[in-house]
Coordinates of C-alpha atoms and ligand atoms in Angstrom, one line a residue:
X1 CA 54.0 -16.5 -15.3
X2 CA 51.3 -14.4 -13.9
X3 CA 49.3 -15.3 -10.9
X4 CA 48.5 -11.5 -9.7
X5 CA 45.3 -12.8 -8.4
X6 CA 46.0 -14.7 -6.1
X7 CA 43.0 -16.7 -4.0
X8 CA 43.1 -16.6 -0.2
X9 CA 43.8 -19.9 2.0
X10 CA 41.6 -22.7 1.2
X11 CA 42.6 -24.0 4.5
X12 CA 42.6 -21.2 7.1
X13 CA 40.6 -18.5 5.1
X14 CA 37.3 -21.2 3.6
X15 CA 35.3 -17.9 4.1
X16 CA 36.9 -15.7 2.4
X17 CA 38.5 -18.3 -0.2
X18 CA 34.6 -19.2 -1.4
X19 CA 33.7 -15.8 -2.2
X20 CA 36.7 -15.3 -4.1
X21 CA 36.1 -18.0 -6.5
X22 CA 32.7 -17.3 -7.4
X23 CA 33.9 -14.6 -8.9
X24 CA 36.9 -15.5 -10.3
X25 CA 35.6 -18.6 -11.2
X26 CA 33.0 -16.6 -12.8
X27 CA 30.3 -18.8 -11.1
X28 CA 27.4 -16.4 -10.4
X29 CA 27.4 -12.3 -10.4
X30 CA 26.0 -11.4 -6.9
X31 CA 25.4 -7.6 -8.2
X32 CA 21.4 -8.1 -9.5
X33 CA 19.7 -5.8 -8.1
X34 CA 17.4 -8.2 -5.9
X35 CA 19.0 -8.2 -2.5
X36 CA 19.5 -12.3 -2.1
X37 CA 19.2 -13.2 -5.8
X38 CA 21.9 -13.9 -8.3
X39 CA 23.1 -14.4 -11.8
X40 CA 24.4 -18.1 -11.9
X41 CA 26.8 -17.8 -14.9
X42 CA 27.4 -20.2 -17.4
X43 CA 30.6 -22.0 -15.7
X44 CA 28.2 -22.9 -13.0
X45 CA 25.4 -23.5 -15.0
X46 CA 26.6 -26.2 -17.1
X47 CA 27.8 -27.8 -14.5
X48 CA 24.2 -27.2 -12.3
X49 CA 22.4 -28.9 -15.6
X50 CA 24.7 -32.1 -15.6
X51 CA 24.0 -32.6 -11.9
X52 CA 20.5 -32.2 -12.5
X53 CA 20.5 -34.8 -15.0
X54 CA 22.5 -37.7 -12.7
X55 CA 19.6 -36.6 -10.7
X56 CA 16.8 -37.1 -12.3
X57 CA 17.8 -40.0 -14.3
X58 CA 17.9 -41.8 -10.9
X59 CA 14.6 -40.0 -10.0
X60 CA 12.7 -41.7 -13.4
X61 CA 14.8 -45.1 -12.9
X62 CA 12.7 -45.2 -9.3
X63 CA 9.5 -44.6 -11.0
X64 CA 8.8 -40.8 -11.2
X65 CA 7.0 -39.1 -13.7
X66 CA 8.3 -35.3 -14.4
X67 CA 5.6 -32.2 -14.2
X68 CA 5.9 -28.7 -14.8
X69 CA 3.7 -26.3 -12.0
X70 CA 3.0 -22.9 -12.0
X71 CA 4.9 -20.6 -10.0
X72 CA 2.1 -18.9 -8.8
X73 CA 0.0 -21.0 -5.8
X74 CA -2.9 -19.2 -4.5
X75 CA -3.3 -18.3 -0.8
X76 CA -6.0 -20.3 -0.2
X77 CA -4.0 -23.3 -1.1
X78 CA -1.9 -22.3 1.8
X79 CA -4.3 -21.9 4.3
X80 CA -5.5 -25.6 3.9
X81 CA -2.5 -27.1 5.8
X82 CA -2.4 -25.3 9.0
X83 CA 1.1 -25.8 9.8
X84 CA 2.6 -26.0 7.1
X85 CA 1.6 -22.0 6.7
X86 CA 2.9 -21.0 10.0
X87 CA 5.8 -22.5 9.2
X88 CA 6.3 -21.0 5.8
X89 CA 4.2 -17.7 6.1
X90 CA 7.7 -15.7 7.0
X91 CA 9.3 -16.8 4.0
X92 CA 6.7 -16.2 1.6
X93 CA 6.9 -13.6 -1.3
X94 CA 3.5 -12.5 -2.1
X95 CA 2.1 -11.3 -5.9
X96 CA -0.9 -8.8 -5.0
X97 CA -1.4 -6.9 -8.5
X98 CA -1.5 -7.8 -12.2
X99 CA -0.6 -4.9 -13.8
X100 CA -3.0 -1.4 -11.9
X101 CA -6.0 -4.1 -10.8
X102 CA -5.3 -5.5 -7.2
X103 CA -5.9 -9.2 -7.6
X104 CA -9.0 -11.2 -6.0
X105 CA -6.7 -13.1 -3.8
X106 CA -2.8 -13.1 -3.3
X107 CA -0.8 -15.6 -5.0
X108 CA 2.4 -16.9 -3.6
X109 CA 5.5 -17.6 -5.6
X110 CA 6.6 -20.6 -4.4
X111 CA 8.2 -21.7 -1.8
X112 CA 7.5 -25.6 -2.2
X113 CA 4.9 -26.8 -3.8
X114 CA 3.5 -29.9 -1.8
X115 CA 0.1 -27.4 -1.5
X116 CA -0.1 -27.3 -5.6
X117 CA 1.0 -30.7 -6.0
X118 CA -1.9 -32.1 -3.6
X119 CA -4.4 -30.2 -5.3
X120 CA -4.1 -32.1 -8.3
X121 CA -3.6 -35.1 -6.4
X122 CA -6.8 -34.7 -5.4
X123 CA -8.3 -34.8 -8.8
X124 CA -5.8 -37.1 -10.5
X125 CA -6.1 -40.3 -8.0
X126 CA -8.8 -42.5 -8.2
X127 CA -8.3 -46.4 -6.9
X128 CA -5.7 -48.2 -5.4
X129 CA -4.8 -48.8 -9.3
X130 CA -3.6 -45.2 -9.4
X131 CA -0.8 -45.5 -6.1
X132 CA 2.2 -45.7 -6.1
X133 CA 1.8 -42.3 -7.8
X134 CA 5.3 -41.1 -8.0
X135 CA 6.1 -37.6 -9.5
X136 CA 8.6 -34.7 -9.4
X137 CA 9.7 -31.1 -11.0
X138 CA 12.7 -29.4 -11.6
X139 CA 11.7 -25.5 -10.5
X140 CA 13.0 -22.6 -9.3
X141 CA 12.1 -21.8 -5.6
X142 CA 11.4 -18.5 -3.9
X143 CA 11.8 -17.7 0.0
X144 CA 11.8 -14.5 1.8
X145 CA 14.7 -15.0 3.8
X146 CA 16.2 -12.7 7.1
X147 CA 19.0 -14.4 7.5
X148 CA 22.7 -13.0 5.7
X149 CA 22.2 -14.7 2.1
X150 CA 25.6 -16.4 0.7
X151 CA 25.8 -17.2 -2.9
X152 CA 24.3 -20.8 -3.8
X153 CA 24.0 -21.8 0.0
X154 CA 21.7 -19.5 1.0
X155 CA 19.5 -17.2 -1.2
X156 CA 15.7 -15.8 -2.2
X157 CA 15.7 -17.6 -4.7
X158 CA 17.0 -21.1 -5.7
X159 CA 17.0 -24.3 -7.9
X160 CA 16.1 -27.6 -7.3
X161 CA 14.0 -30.8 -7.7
X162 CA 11.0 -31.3 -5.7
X163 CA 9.1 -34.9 -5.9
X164 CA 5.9 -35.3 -4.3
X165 CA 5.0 -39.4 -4.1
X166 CA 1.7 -41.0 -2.7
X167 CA 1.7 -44.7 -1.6
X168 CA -1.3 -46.6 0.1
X169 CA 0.4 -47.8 3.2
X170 CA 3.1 -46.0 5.6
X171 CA 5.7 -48.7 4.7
X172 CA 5.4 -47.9 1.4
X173 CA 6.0 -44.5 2.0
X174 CA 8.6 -45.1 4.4
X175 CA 10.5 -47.5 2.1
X176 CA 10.4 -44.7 0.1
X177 CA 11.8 -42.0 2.1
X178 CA 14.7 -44.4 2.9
X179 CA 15.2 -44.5 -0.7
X180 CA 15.3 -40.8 -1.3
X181 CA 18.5 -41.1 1.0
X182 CA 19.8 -44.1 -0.8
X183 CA 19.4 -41.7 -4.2
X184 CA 21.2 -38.9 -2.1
X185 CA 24.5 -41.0 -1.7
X186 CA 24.4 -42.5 -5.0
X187 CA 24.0 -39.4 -6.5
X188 CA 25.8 -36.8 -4.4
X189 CA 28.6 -39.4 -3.0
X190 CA 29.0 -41.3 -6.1
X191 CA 29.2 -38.9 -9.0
X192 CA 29.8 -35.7 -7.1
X193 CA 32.0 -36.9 -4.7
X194 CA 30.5 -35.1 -2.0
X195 CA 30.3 -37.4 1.0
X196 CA 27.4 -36.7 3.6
X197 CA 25.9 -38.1 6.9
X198 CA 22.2 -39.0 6.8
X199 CA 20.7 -37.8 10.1
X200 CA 16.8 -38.1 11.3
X201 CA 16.2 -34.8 12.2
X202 CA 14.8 -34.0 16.1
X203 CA 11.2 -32.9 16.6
X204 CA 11.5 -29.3 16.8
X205 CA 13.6 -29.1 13.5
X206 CA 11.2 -31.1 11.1
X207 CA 9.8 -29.9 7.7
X208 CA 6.4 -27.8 8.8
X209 CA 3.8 -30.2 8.1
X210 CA 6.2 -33.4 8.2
X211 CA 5.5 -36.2 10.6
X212 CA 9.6 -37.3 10.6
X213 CA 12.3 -35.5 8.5
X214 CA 15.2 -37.3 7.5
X215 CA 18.1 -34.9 5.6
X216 CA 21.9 -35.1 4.6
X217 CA 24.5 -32.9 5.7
X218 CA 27.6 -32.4 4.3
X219 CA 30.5 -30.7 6.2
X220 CA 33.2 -27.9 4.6
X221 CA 36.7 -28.9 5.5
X222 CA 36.4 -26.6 8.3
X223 CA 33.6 -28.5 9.7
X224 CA 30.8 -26.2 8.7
X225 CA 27.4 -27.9 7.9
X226 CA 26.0 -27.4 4.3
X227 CA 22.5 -29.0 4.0
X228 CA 21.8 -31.6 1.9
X229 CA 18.5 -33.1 0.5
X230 CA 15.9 -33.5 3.3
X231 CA 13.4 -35.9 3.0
X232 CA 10.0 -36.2 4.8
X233 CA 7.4 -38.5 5.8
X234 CA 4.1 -36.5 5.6
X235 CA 1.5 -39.3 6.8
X236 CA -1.9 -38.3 6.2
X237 CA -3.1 -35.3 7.6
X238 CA -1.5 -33.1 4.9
X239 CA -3.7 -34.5 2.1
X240 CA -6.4 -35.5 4.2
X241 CA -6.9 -31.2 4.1
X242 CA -6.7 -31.4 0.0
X243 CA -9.4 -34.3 0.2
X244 CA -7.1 -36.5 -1.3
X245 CA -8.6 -40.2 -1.4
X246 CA -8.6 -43.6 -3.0
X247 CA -11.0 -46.6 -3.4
X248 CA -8.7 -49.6 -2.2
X249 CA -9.6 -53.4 -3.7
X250 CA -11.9 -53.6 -0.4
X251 CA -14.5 -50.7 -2.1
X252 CA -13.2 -48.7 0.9
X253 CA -12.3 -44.9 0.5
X254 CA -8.9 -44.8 2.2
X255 CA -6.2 -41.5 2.6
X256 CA -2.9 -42.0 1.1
X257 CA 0.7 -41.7 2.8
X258 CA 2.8 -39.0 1.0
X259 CA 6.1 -38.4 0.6
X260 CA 8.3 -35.3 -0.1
X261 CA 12.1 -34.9 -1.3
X262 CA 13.7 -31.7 -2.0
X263 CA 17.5 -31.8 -3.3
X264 CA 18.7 -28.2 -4.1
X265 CA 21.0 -28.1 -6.6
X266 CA 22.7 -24.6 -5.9
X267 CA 23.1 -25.8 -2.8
X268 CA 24.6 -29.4 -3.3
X269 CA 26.5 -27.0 -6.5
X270 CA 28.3 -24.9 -3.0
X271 CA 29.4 -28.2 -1.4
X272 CA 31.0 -29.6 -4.7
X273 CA 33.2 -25.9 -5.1
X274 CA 33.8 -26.5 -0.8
X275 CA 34.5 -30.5 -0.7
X276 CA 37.1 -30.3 -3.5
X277 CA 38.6 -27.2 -4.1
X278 CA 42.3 -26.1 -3.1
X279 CA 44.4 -23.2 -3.1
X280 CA 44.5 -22.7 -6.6
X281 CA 40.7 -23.0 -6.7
X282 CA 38.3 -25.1 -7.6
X283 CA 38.3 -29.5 -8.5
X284 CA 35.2 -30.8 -10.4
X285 CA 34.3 -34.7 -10.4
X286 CA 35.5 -35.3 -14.1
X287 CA 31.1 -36.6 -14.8
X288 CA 30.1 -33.0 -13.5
X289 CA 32.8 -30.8 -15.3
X290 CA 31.7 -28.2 -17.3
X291 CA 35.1 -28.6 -19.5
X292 CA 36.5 -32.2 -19.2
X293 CA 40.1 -30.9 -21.2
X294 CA 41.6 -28.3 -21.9
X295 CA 43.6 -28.0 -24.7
X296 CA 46.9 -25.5 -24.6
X297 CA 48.7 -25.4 -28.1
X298 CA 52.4 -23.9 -27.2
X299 CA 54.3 -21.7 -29.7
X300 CA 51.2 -21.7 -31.6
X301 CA 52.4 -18.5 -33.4
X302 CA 55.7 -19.4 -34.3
X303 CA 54.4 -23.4 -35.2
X304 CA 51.0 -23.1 -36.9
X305 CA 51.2 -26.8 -37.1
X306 CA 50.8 -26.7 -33.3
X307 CA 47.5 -25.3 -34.1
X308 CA 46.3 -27.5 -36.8
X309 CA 47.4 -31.0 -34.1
X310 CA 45.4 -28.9 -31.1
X311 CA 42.0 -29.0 -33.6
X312 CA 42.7 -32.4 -34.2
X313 CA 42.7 -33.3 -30.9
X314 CA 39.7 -31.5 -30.5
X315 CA 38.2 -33.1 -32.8
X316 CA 39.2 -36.6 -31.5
X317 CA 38.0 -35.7 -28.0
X318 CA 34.7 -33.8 -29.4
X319 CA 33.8 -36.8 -31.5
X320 CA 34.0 -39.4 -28.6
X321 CA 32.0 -37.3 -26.6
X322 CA 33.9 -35.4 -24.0
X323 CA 33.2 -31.5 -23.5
X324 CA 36.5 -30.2 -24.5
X325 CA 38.0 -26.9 -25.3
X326 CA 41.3 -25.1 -27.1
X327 CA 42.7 -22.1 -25.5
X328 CA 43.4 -20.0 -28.2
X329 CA 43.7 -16.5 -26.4
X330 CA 47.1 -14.5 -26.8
X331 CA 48.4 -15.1 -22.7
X332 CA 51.2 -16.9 -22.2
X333 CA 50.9 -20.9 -21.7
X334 CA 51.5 -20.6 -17.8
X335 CA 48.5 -17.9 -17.4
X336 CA 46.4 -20.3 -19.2
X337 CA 47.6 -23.2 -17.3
X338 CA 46.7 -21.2 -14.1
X339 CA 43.2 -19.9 -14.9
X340 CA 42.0 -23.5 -16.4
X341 CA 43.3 -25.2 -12.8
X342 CA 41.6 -22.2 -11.4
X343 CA 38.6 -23.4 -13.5
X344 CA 38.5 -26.7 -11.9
X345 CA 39.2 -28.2 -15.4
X346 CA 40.3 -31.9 -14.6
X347 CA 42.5 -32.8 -17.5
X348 CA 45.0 -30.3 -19.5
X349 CA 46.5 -31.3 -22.8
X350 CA 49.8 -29.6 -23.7
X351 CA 50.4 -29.4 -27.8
X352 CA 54.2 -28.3 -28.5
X353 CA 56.6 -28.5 -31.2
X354 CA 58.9 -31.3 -29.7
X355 CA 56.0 -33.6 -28.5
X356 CA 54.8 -33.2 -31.9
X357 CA 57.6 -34.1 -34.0
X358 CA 57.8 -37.4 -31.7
X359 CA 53.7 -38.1 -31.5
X360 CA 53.8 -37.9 -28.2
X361 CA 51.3 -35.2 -26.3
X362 CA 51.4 -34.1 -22.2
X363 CA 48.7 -34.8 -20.3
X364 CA 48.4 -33.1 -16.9
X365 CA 46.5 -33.9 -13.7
X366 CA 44.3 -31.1 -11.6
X367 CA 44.0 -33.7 -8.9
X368 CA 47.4 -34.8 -8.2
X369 CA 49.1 -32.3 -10.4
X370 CA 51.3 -34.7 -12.4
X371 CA 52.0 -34.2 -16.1
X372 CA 51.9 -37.6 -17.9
X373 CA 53.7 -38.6 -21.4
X374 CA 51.1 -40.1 -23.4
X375 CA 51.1 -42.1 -26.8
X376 CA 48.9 -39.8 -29.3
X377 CA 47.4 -42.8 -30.5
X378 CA 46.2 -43.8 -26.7
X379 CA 44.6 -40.3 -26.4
X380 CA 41.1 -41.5 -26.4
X381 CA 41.7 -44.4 -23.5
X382 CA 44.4 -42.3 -21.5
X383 CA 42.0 -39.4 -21.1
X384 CA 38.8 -41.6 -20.4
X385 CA 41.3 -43.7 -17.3
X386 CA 42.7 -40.9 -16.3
X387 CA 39.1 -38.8 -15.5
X388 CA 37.7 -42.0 -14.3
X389 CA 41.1 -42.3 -11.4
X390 CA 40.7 -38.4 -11.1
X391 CA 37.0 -38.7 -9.9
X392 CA 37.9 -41.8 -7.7
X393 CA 41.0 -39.6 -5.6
X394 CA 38.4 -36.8 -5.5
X395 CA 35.8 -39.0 -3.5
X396 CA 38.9 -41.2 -1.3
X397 CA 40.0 -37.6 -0.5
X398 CA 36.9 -35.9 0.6
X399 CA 35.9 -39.5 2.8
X400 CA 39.6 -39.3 4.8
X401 CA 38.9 -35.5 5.2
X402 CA 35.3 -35.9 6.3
X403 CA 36.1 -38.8 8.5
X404 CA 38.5 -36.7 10.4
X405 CA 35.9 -34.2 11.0
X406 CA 33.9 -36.4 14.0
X407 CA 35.1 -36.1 17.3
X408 CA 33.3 -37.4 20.7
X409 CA 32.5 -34.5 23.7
X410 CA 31.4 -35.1 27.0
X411 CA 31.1 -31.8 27.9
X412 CA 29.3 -28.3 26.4
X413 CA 33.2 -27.0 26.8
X414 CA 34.3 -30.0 24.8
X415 CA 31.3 -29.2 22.3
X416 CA 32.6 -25.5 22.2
X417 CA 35.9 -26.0 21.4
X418 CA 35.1 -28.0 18.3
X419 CA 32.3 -26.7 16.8
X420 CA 33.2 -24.4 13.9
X421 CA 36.2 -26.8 13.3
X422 CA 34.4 -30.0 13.4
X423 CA 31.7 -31.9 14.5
X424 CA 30.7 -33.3 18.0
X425 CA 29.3 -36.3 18.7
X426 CA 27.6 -36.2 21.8
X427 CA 25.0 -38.0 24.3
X428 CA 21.7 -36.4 24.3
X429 CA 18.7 -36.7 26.8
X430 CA 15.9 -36.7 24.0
X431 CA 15.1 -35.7 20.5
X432 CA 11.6 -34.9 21.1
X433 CA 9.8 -31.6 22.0
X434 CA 11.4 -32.4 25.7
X435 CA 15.2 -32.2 24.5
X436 CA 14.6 -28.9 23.1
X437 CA 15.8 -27.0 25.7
X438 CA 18.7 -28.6 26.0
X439 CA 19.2 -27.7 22.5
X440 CA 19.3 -24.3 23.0
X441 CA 21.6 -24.1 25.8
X442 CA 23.9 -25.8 23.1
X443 CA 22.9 -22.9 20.1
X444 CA 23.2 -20.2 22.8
X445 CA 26.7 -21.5 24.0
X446 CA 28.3 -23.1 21.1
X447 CA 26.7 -21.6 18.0
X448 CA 26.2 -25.5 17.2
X449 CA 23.0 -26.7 16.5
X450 CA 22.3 -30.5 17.0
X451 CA 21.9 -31.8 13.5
X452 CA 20.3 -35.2 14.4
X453 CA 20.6 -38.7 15.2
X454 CA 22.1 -41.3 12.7
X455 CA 20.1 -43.7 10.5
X456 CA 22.8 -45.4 8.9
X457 CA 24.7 -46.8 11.5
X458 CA 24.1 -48.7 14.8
X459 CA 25.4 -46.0 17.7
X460 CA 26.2 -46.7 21.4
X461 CA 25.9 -44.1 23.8
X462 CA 29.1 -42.5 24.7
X463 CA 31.1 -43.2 28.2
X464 CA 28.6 -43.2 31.2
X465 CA 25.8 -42.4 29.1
X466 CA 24.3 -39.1 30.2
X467 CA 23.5 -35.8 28.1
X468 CA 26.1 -33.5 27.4
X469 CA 24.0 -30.6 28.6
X470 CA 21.3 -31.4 31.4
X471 CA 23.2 -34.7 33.0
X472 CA 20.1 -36.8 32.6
X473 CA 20.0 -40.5 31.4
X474 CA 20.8 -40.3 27.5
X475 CA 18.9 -41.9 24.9
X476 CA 20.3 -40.8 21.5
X477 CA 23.7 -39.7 20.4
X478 CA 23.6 -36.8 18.0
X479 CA 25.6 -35.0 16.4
X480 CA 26.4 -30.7 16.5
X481 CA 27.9 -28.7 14.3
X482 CA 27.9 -25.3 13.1
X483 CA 26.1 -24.8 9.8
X484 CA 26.3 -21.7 6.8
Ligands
ZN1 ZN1 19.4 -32.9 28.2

């Protein structure tokens, strides 16, 4: 058997080990010649489109309607919502010509869209008849960005789903936003088995135009953040600059309360290759797989009858739905065993001349790794419980592993010596503009950045209850990690 390529340590190498596998996984080709921008390659891709879909189904179950925006936003746009340019205005790429004729005013390609969205707002509602106005896209995002790029966590250029919601009162909107999370773990816990933390993000790292920002993380097994889908509660001053109004039941003209939601699938794509793969590479959640089974005819040369049972099978497994395909290159059984576990493939099917003869087929594992004899007439069922329990280990797995993760500090040594392989738990004075500094003694010491406080759970402050860094009275415990 040939394993020449051999991936580096899952465990002690995750750096090097994830830029291995995109390209031996054959997940995206980072040599475009776009600094920051890739070609995402069909493994990845297929998958990328089913995630979309678990997405947007739940999207359209809550209510939201699906648009398609230009790319192209014009400055002016931008300039409406004061900080929401500043905060964006690094990070935007800029089209000044169409073809030799310099163009009347610069158009951005866009970073988010909440500018273009609440333009049309503006036309589009009317009364209180017209709210809850719920709506989203599925679009292609562009941001300049200075910071190293890493393939699907970080680049110029990515893929998500933006929704952009109005509602006429704040606990509408709130209700919403709490929702958005409750989407998040249904969606990115419960079919992609990643699990995450939902934080309320401090004052000085909110969404630039946001009033509060809520957003996931999830954490590599090495205890490295990888951000989730944010969330944001917008208020009113944001469309209040697009002149977006209703006339409630009381004749009254009244300003909305918007919402935005932004969950990136390349990104949430980086933490499904981190959260399950191994040392022989990567594990995909058995909903999300771009190949459910693999099917390996042995001795297919010498038996062509091996052959004739493997399209069969095919056929069987085709026919019921599952995304299934026969290996039919010239390696050698093992090599094919070994690139398809590579692959992430959940479920192999073994076709020899002995199982044959008796009926019988093999049936192997990528989660646990054990071959099972199965009945060829319980093909159908064995395959459709088996990828059901293989999805289930996947999540109990990545929970124990993630659990694990949280340890409590109560000093910026403490915080030091687990960042990078963990995440600290730690008193803080305040998450408002005055806890900043504190903050930054922690990035500056630490390379941890306080992610935010908890929204899911009830916390009490640690021992005597003062912050990790200045020694003041705490108020919030938050939580600091280093992130990609
Ligand atoms: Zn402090």
């Amino acid at each position: 058997m040939s394993e020449s390529k051999k991936l580096p340590d899952y465990t002690n190498q995750p750096s090097e080990w994830y830029t291995q596998i995109i390209k031996e996984a054959e997940l995206a080709d980072i040599r475009y010649g776009v600094k920051g921008c890739l070609v995402f390659q069909p493994w990845s891709v297929e998958a990328m489109e089913l995630m979309y879909d678990f997405l947007e189904k739940d999207l359209k179950k809550r209510g939201h309607k699906n648009y398609w925006y230009p790319t192209l936003i014009p400055e002016s746009y931008f300039y409406k919502e004061a900080e929401h340019i500043q905060g964006f205005s690094p990070e935007v790429f800029w089209v000044e010509k169409g073809g030799d004729d310099k163009l009347e005013e610069r158009l951005a390609l866009r970073p988010t869209s909440e500018t273009a969205f609440y333009t049309m707002f503006s036309l589009w509602i009317r009364s209180y008849k017209d709210l809850p106005f719920r709506t989203y896209q599925r679009a292609n995002v562009f941001r300049y960005e200075s910071k190293a790029t890493r393939p699907f966590l970080r680049s110029r250029e990515f893929h998500w789903i933006e929704t952009h919601c109005a509602f006429a009162t704040q606990e509408e909107a709130f209700q919403n936003v709490m929702d958005d999370m409750e989407s998040t773990k249904r969606v990115v816990f419960g079919i992609y088995g990643v699990p995450t933390i939902v934080f309320e993000r401090p004052a000085w790292d909110k969404f630039a135009g946001a009033h509060r920002t809520f957003g996931a993380d999830a954490f590599t097994p090495s205890g490295r953040v990888v951000q989730q889908p944010s969330t944001h509660m917008i208020n009113q001053h944001f469309v209040e600059s697009f002149g977006v109004k209703y006339t409630d039941k009381d004749e009254l003209e009244k300003t909305p309360w918007t919402t935005c939601y932004g969950p990136a699938i390349s990104r949430i794509f980086a933490s499904v290759v981190l959260t399950h793969g191994d040392n022989k590479g990567l594990k995909f959640p058995f909903e999300i797989a771009p190949k459910q089974v693999i099917i390996v005819p042995i001795m297919m040369e010498k038996e062509p009858k091996v052959l004739v049972k493997a399209k069969e099978i095919y056929n069987k497994l085709e026919s019921a739905g599952y995304r299934v395909e026969i290996d039919v290159t010239d390696k050698r059984p093992g090599e094919k065993y070994y690139y398809w576990e590579m692959k992430g493939v959940p479920l192999r099917i073994e076709v020899g001349p002995r199982d044959l003869a008796e009926n019988k087929l093999m049936l192997y594992r990528r989660d646990t790794e054990a071959k099972i004899t199965i009945d060829e007439k319980d093909l159908i069922s064995e395959v459709a419980k088996n990828g059901k329990e293989l999805s289930a280990s996947l999540k109990a797995k990545a929970s124990s592993d993630f659990e694990g993760l949280i340890k409590d500090v109560n000093s910026i040594s403490e915080v030091k010596k687990i960042v990078g392989k963990g995440i600290a738990r730690a008193n803080f004075c305040s998450v408002e503009r005055e806890g900043e500094s504190c903050a930054e003694i922690i990035e500056k010491e630490t390379g941890g950045k306080i992610r935010g406080t908890r929204i899911d759970v009830e916390e009490k402050l640690i021992g005597e209850g003062k912050c990790v860094v200045c020694g003041k009275k705490a108020t919030k415990v938050v939580y600091i990690a280093k992130d990609y």
